[in-house]
mmCIF file of C-alpha atoms (C1' of nucleotides) in Angstrom:
data_model
loop_
_atom_site.group_PDB
_atom_site.id
_atom_site.type_symbol
_atom_site.label_atom_id
_atom_site.label_comp_id
_atom_site.label_asym_id
_atom_site.label_seq_id
_atom_site.Cartn_x
_atom_site.Cartn_y
_atom_site.Cartn_z
ATOM 1 C CA MET A 1 -0.732 -24.638 -3.839
ATOM 2 C CA SER A 2 -2.520 -27.410 -1.990
ATOM 3 C CA SER A 3 -5.796 -26.462 -0.455
ATOM 4 C CA THR A 4 -4.631 -28.046 2.780
ATOM 5 C CA ASN A 5 -2.837 -24.805 3.577
ATOM 6 C CA ARG A 6 -6.150 -22.957 3.658
ATOM 7 C CA SER A 7 -6.881 -21.318 6.972
ATOM 8 C CA LEU A 8 -3.421 -21.757 8.455
ATOM 9 C CA PRO A 9 -2.230 -18.541 10.092
ATOM 10 C CA LEU A 10 1.244 -17.202 9.351
ATOM 11 C CA PRO A 11 3.985 -17.962 11.874
ATOM 12 C CA PRO A 12 3.641 -15.344 14.654
ATOM 13 C CA GLU A 13 7.371 -14.591 14.369
ATOM 14 C CA LEU A 14 6.749 -13.021 10.992
ATOM 15 C CA TYR A 15 4.779 -10.193 12.620
ATOM 16 C CA LYS A 16 7.269 -9.729 15.458
ATOM 17 C CA GLY A 17 10.318 -8.850 13.370
ATOM 18 C CA THR A 18 11.179 -5.808 11.297
ATOM 19 C CA ALA A 19 9.227 -4.687 8.230
ATOM 20 C CA LEU A 20 12.286 -5.356 6.105
ATOM 21 C CA GLU A 21 12.277 -8.989 7.177
ATOM 22 C CA ALA A 22 8.543 -9.356 6.788
ATOM 23 C CA ALA A 23 8.063 -7.608 3.425
ATOM 24 C CA PRO A 24 9.486 -10.400 1.194
ATOM 25 C CA ARG A 25 8.007 -13.090 3.424
ATOM 26 C CA LEU A 26 4.498 -11.758 2.903
ATOM 27 C CA LEU A 27 4.768 -12.474 -0.809
ATOM 28 C CA GLY A 28 2.753 -15.499 -1.848
ATOM 29 C CA GLN A 29 0.655 -15.358 1.330
ATOM 30 C CA HIS A 30 -3.115 -15.092 1.116
ATOM 31 C CA LEU A 31 -5.033 -11.936 1.974
ATOM 32 C CA VAL A 32 -8.615 -12.734 2.847
ATOM 33 C CA ARG A 33 -11.397 -10.159 2.736
ATOM 34 C CA ARG A 34 -14.726 -11.200 4.247
ATOM 35 C CA THR A 35 -17.613 -9.211 2.783
ATOM 36 C CA GLU A 36 -21.385 -9.491 3.041
ATOM 37 C CA GLU A 37 -21.330 -11.224 -0.342
ATOM 38 C CA GLY A 38 -18.669 -13.738 0.711
ATOM 39 C CA ASP A 39 -14.908 -14.117 1.063
ATOM 40 C CA ILE A 40 -12.420 -12.832 -1.466
ATOM 41 C CA VAL A 41 -9.002 -14.506 -1.382
ATOM 42 C CA CYS A 42 -5.956 -13.119 -3.139
ATOM 43 C CA ARG A 43 -2.231 -13.687 -3.233
ATOM 44 C CA ILE A 44 0.140 -10.917 -2.171
ATOM 45 C CA VAL A 45 2.569 -10.285 -5.075
ATOM 46 C CA GLU A 46 4.194 -6.905 -4.286
ATOM 47 C CA THR A 47 5.236 -5.251 -0.993
ATOM 48 C CA GLU A 48 7.289 -2.384 0.354
ATOM 49 C CA SER A 49 9.006 -2.046 3.724
ATOM 50 C CA TYR A 50 8.625 1.132 5.798
ATOM 51 C CA GLY A 51 10.599 0.472 8.894
ATOM 52 C CA GLY A 52 11.515 2.370 12.013
ATOM 53 C CA ILE A 53 11.840 5.996 12.994
ATOM 54 C CA GLU A 54 15.036 6.470 10.952
ATOM 55 C CA ASP A 55 13.352 5.736 7.610
ATOM 56 C CA LYS A 56 12.641 9.081 5.961
ATOM 57 C CA GLY A 57 10.067 7.450 3.711
ATOM 58 C CA SER A 58 7.986 6.318 6.660
ATOM 59 C CA HIS A 59 5.035 8.178 8.145
ATOM 60 C CA ALA A 60 6.619 7.466 11.498
ATOM 61 C CA TYR A 61 9.972 8.995 10.602
ATOM 62 C CA ASN A 62 11.633 10.623 13.581
ATOM 63 C CA GLY A 63 9.035 9.052 15.871
ATOM 64 C CA ARG A 64 6.182 11.104 14.472
ATOM 65 C CA ARG A 65 3.214 9.829 16.420
ATOM 66 C CA THR A 66 -0.177 11.271 15.512
ATOM 67 C CA ALA A 67 -3.731 9.999 15.347
ATOM 68 C CA ARG A 68 -2.980 8.740 11.855
ATOM 69 C CA THR A 69 0.285 6.915 12.616
ATOM 70 C CA GLU A 70 -0.770 5.604 16.031
ATOM 71 C CA VAL A 71 -1.505 2.097 14.666
ATOM 72 C CA MET A 72 2.040 1.826 13.422
ATOM 73 C CA PHE A 73 3.184 1.868 17.034
ATOM 74 C CA SER A 74 0.928 -1.038 18.060
ATOM 75 C CA SER A 75 2.004 -4.664 18.051
ATOM 76 C CA GLY A 76 2.753 -6.547 14.842
ATOM 77 C CA GLY A 77 -0.259 -8.020 13.046
ATOM 78 C CA ALA A 78 -2.434 -4.920 12.979
ATOM 79 C CA ALA A 79 -3.621 -3.302 9.749
ATOM 80 C CA TYR A 80 -2.611 0.301 9.060
ATOM 81 C CA VAL A 81 -4.958 1.891 6.536
ATOM 82 C CA TYR A 82 -4.658 5.525 5.493
ATOM 83 C CA LEU A 83 -5.965 7.827 2.823
ATOM 84 C CA ILE A 84 -3.638 9.150 0.128
ATOM 85 C CA TYR A 85 -4.164 11.942 -2.386
ATOM 86 C CA GLY A 86 -7.528 12.544 -0.783
ATOM 87 C CA MET A 87 -9.099 9.633 -2.614
ATOM 88 C CA TYR A 88 -7.241 6.373 -2.333
ATOM 89 C CA HIS A 89 -6.606 4.044 0.556
ATOM 90 C CA CYS A 90 -3.397 2.150 1.232
ATOM 91 C CA LEU A 91 -3.171 -1.089 3.258
ATOM 92 C CA ASN A 92 -0.154 -1.846 5.434
ATOM 93 C CA VAL A 93 0.765 -4.738 7.701
ATOM 94 C CA VAL A 94 2.214 -3.488 11.004
ATOM 95 C CA THR A 95 5.134 -5.547 12.307
ATOM 96 C CA GLY A 96 7.472 -5.331 15.305
ATOM 97 C CA SER A 97 6.757 -4.804 18.960
ATOM 98 C CA VAL A 98 4.687 -2.103 20.663
ATOM 99 C CA GLY A 99 6.328 1.320 20.341
ATOM 100 C CA ASP A 100 8.449 0.307 17.334
ATOM 101 C CA PRO A 101 6.770 1.636 14.171
ATOM 102 C CA GLN A 102 7.267 -0.843 11.350
ATOM 103 C CA ALA A 103 4.907 -1.469 8.450
ATOM 104 C CA VAL A 104 4.760 -3.281 5.134
ATOM 105 C CA LEU A 105 2.766 -1.661 2.367
ATOM 106 C CA ILE A 106 0.784 -4.150 0.258
ATOM 107 C CA ARG A 107 1.204 -2.792 -3.262
ATOM 108 C CA ALA A 108 -0.371 -5.521 -5.386
ATOM 109 C CA VAL A 109 -2.423 -8.692 -5.061
ATOM 110 C CA GLU A 110 -3.607 -11.391 -7.451
ATOM 111 C CA PRO A 111 -7.053 -12.990 -7.134
ATOM 112 C CA LEU A 112 -6.723 -16.661 -6.309
ATOM 113 C CA THR A 113 -9.596 -17.909 -8.430
ATOM 114 C CA PRO A 114 -11.808 -16.555 -11.232
ATOM 115 C CA ALA A 115 -14.588 -16.217 -8.660
ATOM 116 C CA ASP A 116 -12.371 -13.971 -6.538
ATOM 117 C CA ALA A 117 -11.448 -11.934 -9.587
ATOM 118 C CA GLU A 118 -15.094 -11.540 -10.479
ATOM 119 C CA ARG A 119 -15.945 -10.112 -7.069
ATOM 120 C CA MET A 120 -12.989 -7.746 -7.220
ATOM 121 C CA VAL A 121 -13.898 -6.487 -10.684
ATOM 122 C CA SER A 122 -17.401 -5.723 -9.471
ATOM 123 C CA PHE A 123 -15.919 -3.446 -6.805
ATOM 124 C CA ARG A 124 -13.878 -1.510 -9.387
ATOM 125 C CA SER A 125 -15.457 1.374 -11.250
ATOM 126 C CA ILE A 126 -13.307 1.155 -14.339
ATOM 127 C CA THR A 127 -12.916 -1.226 -17.273
ATOM 128 C CA VAL A 128 -10.201 -3.740 -16.433
ATOM 129 C CA LYS A 129 -8.076 -4.172 -19.558
ATOM 130 C CA ARG A 130 -5.017 -5.727 -17.988
ATOM 131 C CA PRO A 131 -4.516 -7.689 -14.748
ATOM 132 C CA SER A 132 -2.692 -4.817 -13.086
ATOM 133 C CA ASP A 133 -5.706 -2.551 -13.709
ATOM 134 C CA LEU A 134 -7.628 -4.675 -11.227
ATOM 135 C CA SER A 135 -5.321 -4.743 -8.189
ATOM 136 C CA GLY A 136 -1.804 -3.733 -9.262
ATOM 137 C CA GLY A 137 -1.242 -0.688 -7.054
ATOM 138 C CA PRO A 138 -2.006 0.071 -3.405
ATOM 139 C CA GLY A 139 -5.024 2.212 -4.149
ATOM 140 C CA LYS A 140 -6.433 -0.205 -6.677
ATOM 141 C CA LEU A 141 -6.266 -3.246 -4.433
ATOM 142 C CA CYS A 142 -8.030 -1.362 -1.630
ATOM 143 C CA ARG A 143 -10.815 -0.453 -4.119
ATOM 144 C CA ALA A 144 -11.008 -4.032 -5.421
ATOM 145 C CA LEU A 145 -11.261 -5.422 -1.896
ATOM 146 C CA GLN A 146 -13.309 -2.513 -0.473
ATOM 147 C CA VAL A 147 -10.692 -1.816 2.173
ATOM 148 C CA ASN A 148 -11.063 1.559 3.866
ATOM 149 C CA LYS A 149 -10.262 3.408 7.072
ATOM 150 C CA SER A 150 -12.825 1.360 8.973
ATOM 151 C CA HIS A 151 -10.275 -1.445 8.734
ATOM 152 C CA ASN A 152 -7.521 0.565 10.395
ATOM 153 C CA GLY A 153 -6.323 -1.484 13.406
ATOM 154 C CA THR A 154 -7.950 -4.735 12.250
ATOM 155 C CA ARG A 155 -5.995 -7.784 13.408
ATOM 156 C CA LEU A 156 -4.580 -9.471 10.323
ATOM 157 C CA ASP A 157 -3.142 -12.314 12.371
ATOM 158 C CA VAL A 158 -6.587 -13.477 13.525
ATOM 159 C CA SER A 159 -9.024 -15.069 11.091
ATOM 160 C CA GLY A 160 -12.723 -14.426 11.035
ATOM 161 C CA GLY A 161 -12.759 -10.636 10.950
ATOM 162 C CA PRO A 162 -13.271 -8.448 7.880
ATOM 163 C CA LEU A 163 -9.660 -8.852 6.803
ATOM 164 C CA TRP A 164 -6.823 -11.241 7.621
ATOM 165 C CA ILE A 165 -3.793 -13.083 6.234
ATOM 166 C CA GLU A 166 -3.392 -16.829 5.817
ATOM 167 C CA GLN A 167 -0.516 -19.032 4.795
ATOM 168 C CA GLY A 168 -0.264 -19.392 1.027
ATOM 169 C CA THR A 169 2.748 -20.307 -1.047
ATOM 170 C CA ASP A 170 6.159 -20.465 0.656
ATOM 171 C CA PRO A 171 7.866 -17.284 -0.605
ATOM 172 C CA ALA A 172 11.249 -19.061 -0.611
ATOM 173 C CA SER A 173 9.942 -21.099 -3.556
ATOM 174 C CA LEU A 174 9.027 -17.976 -5.549
ATOM 175 C CA ASP A 175 11.091 -15.904 -7.957
ATOM 176 C CA VAL A 176 11.376 -12.783 -5.758
ATOM 177 C CA VAL A 177 13.197 -9.621 -6.835
ATOM 178 C CA GLN A 178 13.939 -6.360 -5.016
ATOM 179 C CA CYS A 179 14.350 -2.731 -6.095
ATOM 180 C CA PRO A 180 13.836 0.834 -4.765
ATOM 181 C CA ARG A 181 10.421 1.882 -3.481
ATOM 182 C CA ILE A 182 7.916 3.857 -5.564
ATOM 183 C CA ASN A 183 7.119 7.593 -5.336
ATOM 184 C CA ILE A 184 9.111 8.662 -2.315
ATOM 185 C CA PRO A 185 11.689 11.138 -3.692
ATOM 186 C CA TYR A 186 11.465 13.146 -0.476
ATOM 187 C CA ALA A 187 13.017 10.266 1.472
ATOM 188 C CA GLU A 188 16.470 11.493 0.424
ATOM 189 C CA GLU A 189 19.094 8.846 1.079
ATOM 190 C CA TYR A 190 16.360 6.363 1.882
ATOM 191 C CA ALA A 191 14.637 6.857 -1.483
ATOM 192 C CA GLY A 192 17.082 4.538 -3.182
ATOM 193 C CA ARG A 193 16.959 1.711 -0.639
ATOM 194 C CA PRO A 194 15.890 -1.518 -2.339
ATOM 195 C CA TRP A 195 12.942 -2.087 -0.079
ATOM 196 C CA ARG A 196 10.314 -2.984 -2.666
ATOM 197 C CA PHE A 197 9.779 -6.701 -3.295
ATOM 198 C CA TYR A 198 7.723 -8.464 -5.891
ATOM 199 C CA ILE A 199 7.220 -11.759 -7.673
ATOM 200 C CA ARG A 200 9.003 -11.526 -10.991
ATOM 201 C CA ASP A 201 6.846 -11.937 -14.088
ATOM 202 C CA ASN A 202 3.610 -11.694 -12.099
ATOM 203 C CA PRO A 203 1.142 -9.700 -14.253
ATOM 204 C CA TYR A 204 -0.500 -8.073 -11.229
ATOM 205 C CA VAL A 205 2.668 -6.216 -10.161
ATOM 206 C CA SER A 206 2.140 -2.465 -10.449
ATOM 207 C CA VAL A 207 5.476 -1.325 -11.944
ATOM 208 C CA LYS A 208 8.297 -3.539 -13.165
ATOM 209 C CA ASP A 209 11.796 -2.276 -12.492
ATOM 210 C CA PRO A 210 14.344 -3.327 -15.121
ATOM 211 C CA GLN A 211 17.057 -2.876 -12.466
ATOM 212 C CA ALA A 212 15.400 -5.219 -9.981
ATOM 213 C CA VAL A 213 17.692 -7.954 -8.717
ATOM 214 C CA PRO A 214 16.969 -11.412 -7.339
ATOM 215 C CA LEU A 215 16.444 -11.438 -3.575
ATOM 216 C CA ILE A 216 19.072 -13.207 -1.518
ATOM 217 C CA TRP A 217 17.205 -14.694 1.445
ATOM 218 C CA LEU A 218 19.010 -14.089 4.727
ATOM 219 C "C1'" DT B 1 -8.113 27.731 11.124
ATOM 220 C "C1'" DA B 2 -5.504 28.000 6.946
ATOM 221 C "C1'" DA B 3 -2.068 26.568 3.765
ATOM 222 C "C1'" DC B 4 0.457 22.902 1.882
ATOM 223 C "C1'" DC B 5 1.078 18.377 -0.081
ATOM 224 C "C1'" DG B 6 0.955 13.274 -0.808
ATOM 225 C "C1'" DA B 7 3.608 5.304 0.190
ATOM 226 C "C1'" DT B 8 -1.823 7.405 -6.594
ATOM 227 C "C1'" DT B 9 -4.936 6.682 -10.292
ATOM 228 C "C1'" DC B 10 -7.137 7.453 -14.595
ATOM 229 C "C1'" DA B 11 -8.260 9.662 -18.896
ATOM 230 C "C1'" DC B 12 -6.245 11.351 -22.655
ATOM 231 C "C1'" DT B 13 -2.573 12.146 -26.497
ATOM 232 C "C1'" DG C 1 3.997 9.272 -21.977
ATOM 233 C "C1'" DT C 2 1.724 13.286 -19.601
ATOM 234 C "C1'" DG C 3 -1.116 15.907 -16.509
ATOM 235 C "C1'" DA C 4 -5.355 16.742 -13.791
ATOM 236 C "C1'" DA C 5 -8.160 15.309 -10.014
ATOM 237 C "C1'" DT C 6 -9.064 15.626 -5.036
ATOM 238 C "C1'" DC C 7 -9.327 16.102 0.259
ATOM 239 C "C1'" DG C 8 -7.667 14.435 4.908
ATOM 240 C "C1'" DG C 9 -3.530 14.821 7.676
ATOM 241 C "C1'" DT C 10 0.093 17.684 9.156
ATOM 242 C "C1'" DT C 11 2.210 21.760 10.293
ATOM 243 C "C1'" DA C 12 2.486 26.456 11.183
ATOM 244 C "C1'" DT C 13 0.269 30.611 12.356
#
DNA sequence: TAACCGATTCACT
DNA sequence: GTGAATCGGTTAT
């Protein structure tokens, strides 16, 4: 809302807890991408929690620790960026303490101003017909913000780098709903866990779930 | 060192 | 709504 919030970092506690706690609390916050052409600021509107070694949907399930997943085991606040389907990148916010693999997938963002939208459109190689074409989807937002594997491990809790997160709108004041995560049928009993969160009625959200229910903040 | 497959997207009907 | 595209990471020889 007010521009006075610009440049305030998120409370450090947010990065220290579980991904499940952090996922809804990242909604409304501002993701800042610093490029050669200037900063792009956008609001996080959709997230998913991938938490702990027991989550069969997580890359770190059963403690799987490889070159790819290594960042998930670092301290909260790091960026975990990986390639999916051989052509798209996905951006995650690592949370929790060292050795505890927790991450929140950023699934959709909304440009803060028309100028931000303009920069993002220029990075997309398709015609943007609807808002969600621009950055509604994990692969799309990485394209729109030119996020790639070079950003893996970047500190999101420290401003001034290529990518970081700032305080935006208090998520408690938003209409947040929750529902099961997207495209993880292999996660068996974890596939149905309502660990996707988004701002209801926001046009940048990737997929609306008619079964989504209002989030009860704990 | 080879086979398998994905936290997706886009063009097309 | 449906199906093809596409290649690095993981796992198993």
